[in-house]
C-alpha cells in the first residue's frame, strides 16, 4: 500500500490524543497529500460530504509480532479482551479507522489540495492510506450495541486554568485544549491525585493535576519552534 497523505494535528505525543475520533470536535487537523497524490481531480466531489473516513497507520505502534489479546485502557488496563474486539493499536496489521468532519478543502495551498478536518484522533504526521466519504444512510447505526464499552463514558472534568497560563494559548486553539483536558488525558489506570501529569499540545507544554473531578493546570509554556 502507498502512503497517500499525512495529517497535521496538535497531538505531537500519544499522551492526550482523544480516545476516539469525533469525541473532541474542537480539534482541527490538515491532511496534506504526498506529491504523487496532489491532484485536485482526486478530491473532485468530496466537498459535498460533511464527514470522511480515514484509513491510517499506527506508525508509532509497529511491531513484528502480535498477541490475540490486549488490555483495553477503558477497562483499567487489567482485563484482557480479544484484539479484534478492541481498537488497540497493537494489531496484526497496524491500521486505524477514524471518522472526521470535513470542514474545508484548501485548493490555494502550495501543498494543495489540503483537507481541513475536525475531530481527528491521530498523532501529528500520521500516514494515511486512504480517504473515503462517510455515508450516513449506510454508515450510521444508532441501534448498534457497544459491548464492554457501554456505560463506561466518564463525566467530563471541570478544567481550572489560571488566566496567566490560558492567555498564552492562541485564542483559536483554546477551546480545543480545554476540551482535551476535560476528557481526562490520563491513562485510565492512573488516578493518583498527587501526581503531576504533562503532555504537549501543538507547540505548548501543559502540566496538570486531577483531584476528584477537577483538573487544574499547574503550568503551561510555549515550546521551542523546533519541537513542533
mmCIF file of N, CA, C and O in Angstrom, residues 57-131:
data_model
loop_
_atom_site.group_PDB
_atom_site.id
_atom_site.type_symbol
_atom_site.label_atom_id
_atom_site.label_comp_id
_atom_site.label_asym_id
_atom_site.label_seq_id
_atom_site.Cartn_x
_atom_site.Cartn_y
_atom_site.Cartn_z
ATOM 1 N N UNK A 57 -2.175 4.480 9.477
ATOM 2 C CA UNK A 57 -1.237 3.546 10.104
ATOM 3 C C UNK A 57 -0.905 3.980 11.526
ATOM 4 O O UNK A 57 -0.603 5.157 11.772
ATOM 5 N N UNK A 58 -0.960 3.034 12.457
ATOM 6 C CA UNK A 58 -0.440 3.286 13.809
ATOM 7 C C UNK A 58 1.090 3.289 13.708
ATOM 8 O O UNK A 58 1.757 2.329 14.094
ATOM 9 N N UNK A 59 1.630 4.374 13.212
ATOM 10 C CA UNK A 59 3.054 4.410 12.876
ATOM 11 C C UNK A 59 3.961 4.325 14.093
ATOM 12 O O UNK A 59 5.142 3.974 13.966
ATOM 13 N N UNK A 60 3.439 4.650 15.279
ATOM 14 C CA UNK A 60 4.246 4.570 16.495
ATOM 15 C C UNK A 60 4.017 3.265 17.250
ATOM 16 O O UNK A 60 4.489 3.105 18.372
ATOM 17 N N UNK A 61 3.275 2.337 16.639
ATOM 18 C CA UNK A 61 2.983 1.064 17.321
ATOM 19 C C UNK A 61 3.332 -0.133 16.442
ATOM 20 O O UNK A 61 2.791 -1.218 16.631
ATOM 21 N N UNK A 62 4.237 0.053 15.495
ATOM 22 C CA UNK A 62 4.611 -1.040 14.601
ATOM 23 C C UNK A 62 5.428 -2.085 15.359
ATOM 24 O O UNK A 62 6.292 -1.753 16.157
ATOM 25 N N UNK A 63 5.125 -3.340 15.102
ATOM 26 C CA UNK A 63 5.849 -4.432 15.756
ATOM 27 C C UNK A 63 5.802 -5.659 14.851
ATOM 28 O O UNK A 63 4.930 -5.774 13.987
ATOM 29 N N UNK A 64 6.731 -6.569 15.068
ATOM 30 C CA UNK A 64 6.829 -7.748 14.207
ATOM 31 C C UNK A 64 5.948 -8.898 14.690
ATOM 32 O O UNK A 64 5.689 -9.835 13.930
ATOM 33 N N UNK A 65 5.509 -8.856 15.948
ATOM 34 C CA UNK A 65 4.665 -9.933 16.465
ATOM 35 C C UNK A 65 3.305 -9.364 16.850
ATOM 36 O O UNK A 65 3.050 -8.169 16.728
ATOM 37 N N UNK A 66 2.411 -10.233 17.304
ATOM 38 C CA UNK A 66 1.104 -9.773 17.737
ATOM 39 C C UNK A 66 0.593 -10.700 18.829
ATOM 40 O O UNK A 66 1.085 -11.817 19.016
ATOM 41 N N UNK A 67 -0.392 -10.228 19.574
ATOM 42 C CA UNK A 67 -0.999 -11.008 20.641
ATOM 43 C C UNK A 67 -2.491 -11.116 20.369
ATOM 44 O O UNK A 67 -3.120 -10.140 19.952
ATOM 45 N N UNK A 68 -3.099 -12.272 20.610
ATOM 46 C CA UNK A 68 -4.541 -12.417 20.383
ATOM 47 C C UNK A 68 -5.378 -11.646 21.393
ATOM 48 O O UNK A 68 -6.568 -11.421 21.161
ATOM 49 N N UNK A 69 -4.766 -11.222 22.507
ATOM 50 C CA UNK A 69 -5.500 -10.439 23.495
ATOM 51 C C UNK A 69 -4.710 -9.181 23.850
ATOM 52 O O UNK A 69 -3.490 -9.157 23.751
ATOM 53 N N UNK A 70 -5.453 -8.155 24.264
ATOM 54 C CA UNK A 70 -4.845 -6.889 24.685
ATOM 55 C C UNK A 70 -5.581 -6.405 25.926
ATOM 56 O O UNK A 70 -6.647 -6.927 26.285
ATOM 57 N N UNK A 71 -5.004 -5.403 26.588
ATOM 58 C CA UNK A 71 -5.619 -4.827 27.781
ATOM 59 C C UNK A 71 -6.192 -3.453 27.431
ATOM 60 O O UNK A 71 -5.441 -2.481 27.378
ATOM 61 N N UNK A 72 -7.495 -3.350 27.165
ATOM 62 C CA UNK A 72 -8.071 -2.052 26.806
ATOM 63 C C UNK A 72 -7.952 -1.046 27.951
ATOM 64 O O UNK A 72 -8.297 -1.347 29.089
ATOM 65 N N UNK A 73 -7.468 0.159 27.678
ATOM 66 C CA UNK A 73 -7.372 1.186 28.724
ATOM 67 C C UNK A 73 -8.711 1.499 29.369
ATOM 68 O O UNK A 73 -8.772 1.830 30.548
ATOM 69 N N UNK A 74 -9.798 1.383 28.610
ATOM 70 C CA UNK A 74 -11.116 1.714 29.151
ATOM 71 C C UNK A 74 -11.538 0.759 30.254
ATOM 72 O O UNK A 74 -12.438 1.063 31.033
ATOM 73 N N UNK A 75 -10.897 -0.412 30.313
ATOM 74 C CA UNK A 75 -11.186 -1.369 31.378
ATOM 75 C C UNK A 75 -10.134 -1.300 32.475
ATOM 76 O O UNK A 75 -10.009 -2.226 33.280
ATOM 77 N N UNK A 76 -9.384 -0.209 32.505
ATOM 78 C CA UNK A 76 -8.400 -0.022 33.563
ATOM 79 C C UNK A 76 -7.062 -0.660 33.292
ATOM 80 O O UNK A 76 -6.150 -0.583 34.132
ATOM 81 N N UNK A 77 -6.907 -1.316 32.145
ATOM 82 C CA UNK A 77 -5.631 -1.926 31.814
ATOM 83 C C UNK A 77 -5.351 -3.226 32.533
ATOM 84 O O UNK A 77 -4.237 -3.751 32.458
ATOM 85 N N UNK A 78 -6.350 -3.785 33.229
ATOM 86 C CA UNK A 78 -6.111 -5.024 33.974
ATOM 87 C C UNK A 78 -7.013 -6.163 33.516
ATOM 88 O O UNK A 78 -7.062 -7.208 34.161
ATOM 89 N N UNK A 79 -7.761 -5.984 32.425
ATOM 90 C CA UNK A 79 -8.586 -7.044 31.865
ATOM 91 C C UNK A 79 -8.204 -7.256 30.409
ATOM 92 O O UNK A 79 -7.923 -6.305 29.687
ATOM 93 N N UNK A 80 -8.191 -8.500 29.984
ATOM 94 C CA UNK A 80 -7.825 -8.816 28.611
ATOM 95 C C UNK A 80 -9.071 -9.065 27.762
ATOM 96 O O UNK A 80 -10.024 -9.691 28.206
ATOM 97 N N UNK A 81 -9.012 -8.549 26.543
ATOM 98 C CA UNK A 81 -10.046 -8.786 25.548
ATOM 99 C C UNK A 81 -9.372 -9.197 24.247
ATOM 100 O O UNK A 81 -8.195 -8.910 24.025
ATOM 101 N N UNK A 82 -10.121 -9.847 23.377
ATOM 102 C CA UNK A 82 -9.586 -10.220 22.080
ATOM 103 C C UNK A 82 -9.224 -8.989 21.273
ATOM 104 O O UNK A 82 -9.961 -8.005 21.274
ATOM 105 N N UNK A 83 -8.102 -9.031 20.584
ATOM 106 C CA UNK A 83 -7.634 -7.864 19.849
ATOM 107 C C UNK A 83 -8.674 -7.372 18.848
ATOM 108 O O UNK A 83 -8.836 -6.172 18.620
ATOM 109 N N UNK A 84 -9.456 -8.304 18.273
ATOM 110 C CA UNK A 84 -10.448 -7.906 17.284
ATOM 111 C C UNK A 84 -11.738 -7.401 17.917
ATOM 112 O O UNK A 84 -12.665 -6.996 17.203
ATOM 113 N N UNK A 85 -11.800 -7.401 19.252
ATOM 114 C CA UNK A 85 -12.928 -6.799 19.972
ATOM 115 C C UNK A 85 -12.549 -5.425 20.500
ATOM 116 O O UNK A 85 -13.295 -4.827 21.277
ATOM 117 N N UNK A 86 -11.390 -4.922 20.091
ATOM 118 C CA UNK A 86 -10.892 -3.641 20.586
ATOM 119 C C UNK A 86 -10.398 -2.788 19.414
ATOM 120 O O UNK A 86 -10.304 -3.259 18.272
ATOM 121 N N UNK A 87 -10.052 -1.548 19.742
ATOM 122 C CA UNK A 87 -9.422 -0.667 18.765
ATOM 123 C C UNK A 87 -7.975 -0.403 19.150
ATOM 124 O O UNK A 87 -7.405 0.635 18.836
ATOM 125 N N UNK A 88 -7.385 -1.341 19.820
ATOM 126 C CA UNK A 88 -5.990 -1.239 20.232
ATOM 127 C C UNK A 88 -5.083 -1.027 19.027
ATOM 128 O O UNK A 88 -5.310 -1.592 17.949
ATOM 129 N N UNK A 89 -4.016 -0.227 19.184
ATOM 130 C CA UNK A 89 -3.058 -0.058 18.081
ATOM 131 C C UNK A 89 -2.195 -1.285 17.850
ATOM 132 O O UNK A 89 -1.555 -1.399 16.797
ATOM 133 N N UNK A 90 -2.166 -2.210 18.801
ATOM 134 C CA UNK A 90 -1.294 -3.382 18.696
ATOM 135 C C UNK A 90 -2.062 -4.514 18.019
ATOM 136 O O UNK A 90 -2.678 -5.359 18.665
ATOM 137 N N UNK A 91 -2.020 -4.511 16.689
ATOM 138 C CA UNK A 91 -2.826 -5.395 15.870
ATOM 139 C C UNK A 91 -1.933 -6.137 14.882
ATOM 140 O O UNK A 91 -0.796 -5.725 14.624
ATOM 141 N N UNK A 92 -2.427 -7.238 14.280
ATOM 142 C CA UNK A 92 -1.623 -7.911 13.254
ATOM 143 C C UNK A 92 -1.215 -6.965 12.128
ATOM 144 O O UNK A 92 -0.094 -7.026 11.630
ATOM 145 N N UNK A 93 -2.154 -6.109 11.715
ATOM 146 C CA UNK A 93 -1.844 -5.028 10.771
ATOM 147 C C UNK A 93 -2.182 -3.725 11.474
ATOM 148 O O UNK A 93 -3.308 -3.524 11.911
ATOM 149 N N UNK A 94 -1.212 -2.835 11.584
ATOM 150 C CA UNK A 94 -1.359 -1.630 12.408
ATOM 151 C C UNK A 94 -2.170 -0.565 11.679
ATOM 152 O O UNK A 94 -1.672 0.510 11.337
ATOM 153 N N UNK A 95 -3.455 -0.862 11.432
ATOM 154 C CA UNK A 95 -4.328 0.052 10.713
ATOM 155 C C UNK A 95 -5.344 0.679 11.655
ATOM 156 O O UNK A 95 -5.930 -0.007 12.503
ATOM 157 N N UNK A 96 -5.572 1.971 11.482
ATOM 158 C CA UNK A 96 -6.583 2.692 12.239
ATOM 159 C C UNK A 96 -7.681 3.176 11.311
ATOM 160 O O UNK A 96 -7.478 3.347 10.104
ATOM 161 N N UNK A 97 -8.867 3.412 11.885
ATOM 162 C CA UNK A 97 -10.028 3.884 11.129
ATOM 163 C C UNK A 97 -10.682 5.001 11.924
ATOM 164 O O UNK A 97 -11.031 4.819 13.085
ATOM 165 N N UNK A 98 -10.822 6.172 11.309
ATOM 166 C CA UNK A 98 -11.397 7.318 12.004
ATOM 167 C C UNK A 98 -12.403 8.023 11.106
ATOM 168 O O UNK A 98 -12.201 8.153 9.901
ATOM 169 N N UNK A 99 -13.481 8.490 11.734
ATOM 170 C CA UNK A 99 -14.465 9.307 11.046
ATOM 171 C C UNK A 99 -14.297 10.742 11.515
ATOM 172 O O UNK A 99 -14.358 11.020 12.713
ATOM 173 N N UNK A 100 -14.073 11.665 10.590
ATOM 174 C CA UNK A 100 -13.822 13.062 10.950
ATOM 175 C C UNK A 100 -14.718 13.970 10.111
ATOM 176 O O UNK A 100 -15.206 13.588 9.043
ATOM 177 N N UNK A 101 -14.920 15.174 10.599
ATOM 178 C CA UNK A 101 -15.685 16.168 9.853
ATOM 179 C C UNK A 101 -14.791 16.848 8.832
ATOM 180 O O UNK A 101 -13.670 17.251 9.143
ATOM 181 N N UNK A 102 -15.286 16.979 7.615
ATOM 182 C CA UNK A 102 -14.562 17.703 6.582
ATOM 183 C C UNK A 102 -15.040 19.146 6.602
ATOM 184 O O UNK A 102 -16.159 19.462 6.217
ATOM 185 N N UNK A 103 -14.182 20.046 7.072
ATOM 186 C CA UNK A 103 -14.562 21.444 7.217
ATOM 187 C C UNK A 103 -14.336 22.245 5.933
ATOM 188 O O UNK A 103 -15.105 23.165 5.623
ATOM 189 N N UNK A 104 -13.287 21.919 5.210
ATOM 190 C CA UNK A 104 -12.978 22.687 4.006
ATOM 191 C C UNK A 104 -11.934 21.947 3.186
ATOM 192 O O UNK A 104 -11.237 21.055 3.675
ATOM 193 N N UNK A 105 -11.844 22.337 1.916
ATOM 194 C CA UNK A 105 -10.766 21.886 1.038
ATOM 195 C C UNK A 105 -10.041 23.134 0.557
ATOM 196 O O UNK A 105 -10.635 24.008 -0.083
ATOM 197 N N UNK A 106 -8.774 23.221 0.900
ATOM 198 C CA UNK A 106 -7.968 24.390 0.549
ATOM 199 C C UNK A 106 -7.245 24.110 -0.764
ATOM 200 O O UNK A 106 -6.247 23.397 -0.805
ATOM 201 N N UNK A 107 -7.765 24.689 -1.836
ATOM 202 C CA UNK A 107 -7.156 24.497 -3.153
ATOM 203 C C UNK A 107 -6.035 25.497 -3.411
ATOM 204 O O UNK A 107 -5.284 25.347 -4.375
ATOM 205 N N UNK A 108 -5.921 26.513 -2.569
ATOM 206 C CA UNK A 108 -4.933 27.565 -2.787
ATOM 207 C C UNK A 108 -3.602 27.277 -2.109
ATOM 208 O O UNK A 108 -2.611 27.957 -2.371
ATOM 209 N N UNK A 109 -3.559 26.308 -1.220
ATOM 210 C CA UNK A 109 -2.323 25.988 -0.517
ATOM 211 C C UNK A 109 -1.261 25.508 -1.493
ATOM 212 O O UNK A 109 -1.570 24.774 -2.452
ATOM 213 N N UNK A 110 0.015 25.890 -1.290
ATOM 214 C CA UNK A 110 1.089 25.365 -2.143
ATOM 215 C C UNK A 110 1.236 23.857 -2.023
ATOM 216 O O UNK A 110 1.835 23.217 -2.889
ATOM 217 N N UNK A 111 0.681 23.282 -0.964
ATOM 218 C CA UNK A 111 0.685 21.833 -0.781
ATOM 219 C C UNK A 111 -0.634 21.223 -1.228
ATOM 220 O O UNK A 111 -0.852 20.035 -1.066
ATOM 221 N N UNK A 112 -1.490 22.041 -1.795
ATOM 222 C CA UNK A 112 -2.871 21.678 -2.062
ATOM 223 C C UNK A 112 -3.051 20.640 -3.143
ATOM 224 O O UNK A 112 -2.113 20.340 -3.891
ATOM 225 N N UNK A 113 -4.315 20.120 -3.131
ATOM 226 C CA UNK A 113 -5.401 20.466 -2.217
ATOM 227 C C UNK A 113 -5.169 19.891 -0.827
ATOM 228 O O UNK A 113 -4.711 18.764 -0.686
ATOM 229 N N UNK A 114 -5.478 20.694 0.184
ATOM 230 C CA UNK A 114 -5.324 20.281 1.573
ATOM 231 C C UNK A 114 -6.718 20.167 2.191
ATOM 232 O O UNK A 114 -7.549 21.057 2.032
ATOM 233 N N UNK A 115 -6.971 19.064 2.894
ATOM 234 C CA UNK A 115 -8.250 18.855 3.555
ATOM 235 C C UNK A 115 -8.166 19.350 4.996
ATOM 236 O O UNK A 115 -7.259 18.952 5.737
ATOM 237 N N UNK A 116 -9.082 20.210 5.383
ATOM 238 C CA UNK A 116 -9.158 20.702 6.763
ATOM 239 C C UNK A 116 -10.247 19.909 7.459
ATOM 240 O O UNK A 116 -11.401 19.904 7.012
ATOM 241 N N UNK A 117 -9.889 19.219 8.547
ATOM 242 C CA UNK A 117 -10.830 18.318 9.217
ATOM 243 C C UNK A 117 -10.922 18.640 10.707
ATOM 244 O O UNK A 117 -10.046 19.301 11.271
ATOM 245 N N UNK A 118 -11.990 18.176 11.331
ATOM 246 C CA UNK A 118 -12.196 18.371 12.767
ATOM 247 C C UNK A 118 -12.515 17.036 13.412
ATOM 248 O O UNK A 118 -13.118 16.155 12.789
ATOM 249 N N UNK A 119 -12.100 16.896 14.680
ATOM 250 C CA UNK A 119 -12.419 15.696 15.443
ATOM 251 C C UNK A 119 -11.482 14.530 15.237
ATOM 252 O O UNK A 119 -11.809 13.397 15.595
ATOM 253 N N UNK A 120 -10.285 14.782 14.710
ATOM 254 C CA UNK A 120 -9.349 13.683 14.462
ATOM 255 C C UNK A 120 -8.705 13.201 15.750
ATOM 256 O O UNK A 120 -8.464 13.976 16.680
ATOM 257 N N UNK A 121 -8.402 11.918 15.804
ATOM 258 C CA UNK A 121 -7.734 11.302 16.957
ATOM 259 C C UNK A 121 -6.389 10.733 16.535
ATOM 260 O O UNK A 121 -6.006 9.640 16.943
ATOM 261 N N UNK A 122 -5.662 11.472 15.722
ATOM 262 C CA UNK A 122 -4.423 10.997 15.139
ATOM 263 C C UNK A 122 -3.233 11.830 15.598
ATOM 264 O O UNK A 122 -3.332 13.045 15.764
ATOM 265 N N UNK A 123 -2.120 11.153 15.752
ATOM 266 C CA UNK A 123 -0.855 11.790 16.084
ATOM 267 C C UNK A 123 -0.393 12.665 14.913
ATOM 268 O O UNK A 123 -0.646 12.360 13.745
ATOM 269 N N UNK A 124 0.275 13.752 15.236
ATOM 270 C CA UNK A 124 0.834 14.635 14.213
ATOM 271 C C UNK A 124 1.724 13.846 13.253
ATOM 272 O O UNK A 124 2.565 13.050 13.664
ATOM 273 N N UNK A 125 1.504 14.041 11.970
ATOM 274 C CA UNK A 125 2.257 13.411 10.874
ATOM 275 C C UNK A 125 1.943 11.921 10.706
ATOM 276 O O UNK A 125 2.738 11.180 10.095
ATOM 277 N N UNK A 126 0.802 11.475 11.206
ATOM 278 C CA UNK A 126 0.381 10.089 10.965
ATOM 279 C C UNK A 126 0.178 9.875 9.467
ATOM 280 O O UNK A 126 -0.467 10.683 8.795
ATOM 281 N N UNK A 127 0.699 8.773 8.910
ATOM 282 C CA UNK A 127 0.496 8.488 7.484
ATOM 283 C C UNK A 127 -0.897 7.922 7.211
ATOM 284 O O UNK A 127 -1.409 7.102 7.981
ATOM 285 N N UNK A 128 -1.494 8.373 6.106
ATOM 286 C CA UNK A 128 -2.812 7.911 5.688
ATOM 287 C C UNK A 128 -2.683 7.040 4.440
ATOM 288 O O UNK A 128 -1.905 7.351 3.528
ATOM 289 N N UNK A 129 -3.494 5.963 4.405
ATOM 290 C CA UNK A 129 -3.513 5.067 3.254
ATOM 291 C C UNK A 129 -4.704 5.303 2.348
ATOM 292 O O UNK A 129 -4.659 4.982 1.160
ATOM 293 N N UNK A 130 -5.797 5.838 2.911
ATOM 294 C CA UNK A 130 -6.971 6.049 2.066
ATOM 295 C C UNK A 130 -7.930 7.020 2.730
ATOM 296 O O UNK A 130 -7.890 7.218 3.963
ATOM 297 N N UNK A 131 -8.781 7.623 1.928
ATOM 298 C CA UNK A 131 -9.828 8.540 2.364
ATOM 299 C C UNK A 131 -11.094 8.158 1.624
ATOM 300 O O UNK A 131 -11.068 7.964 0.401
#
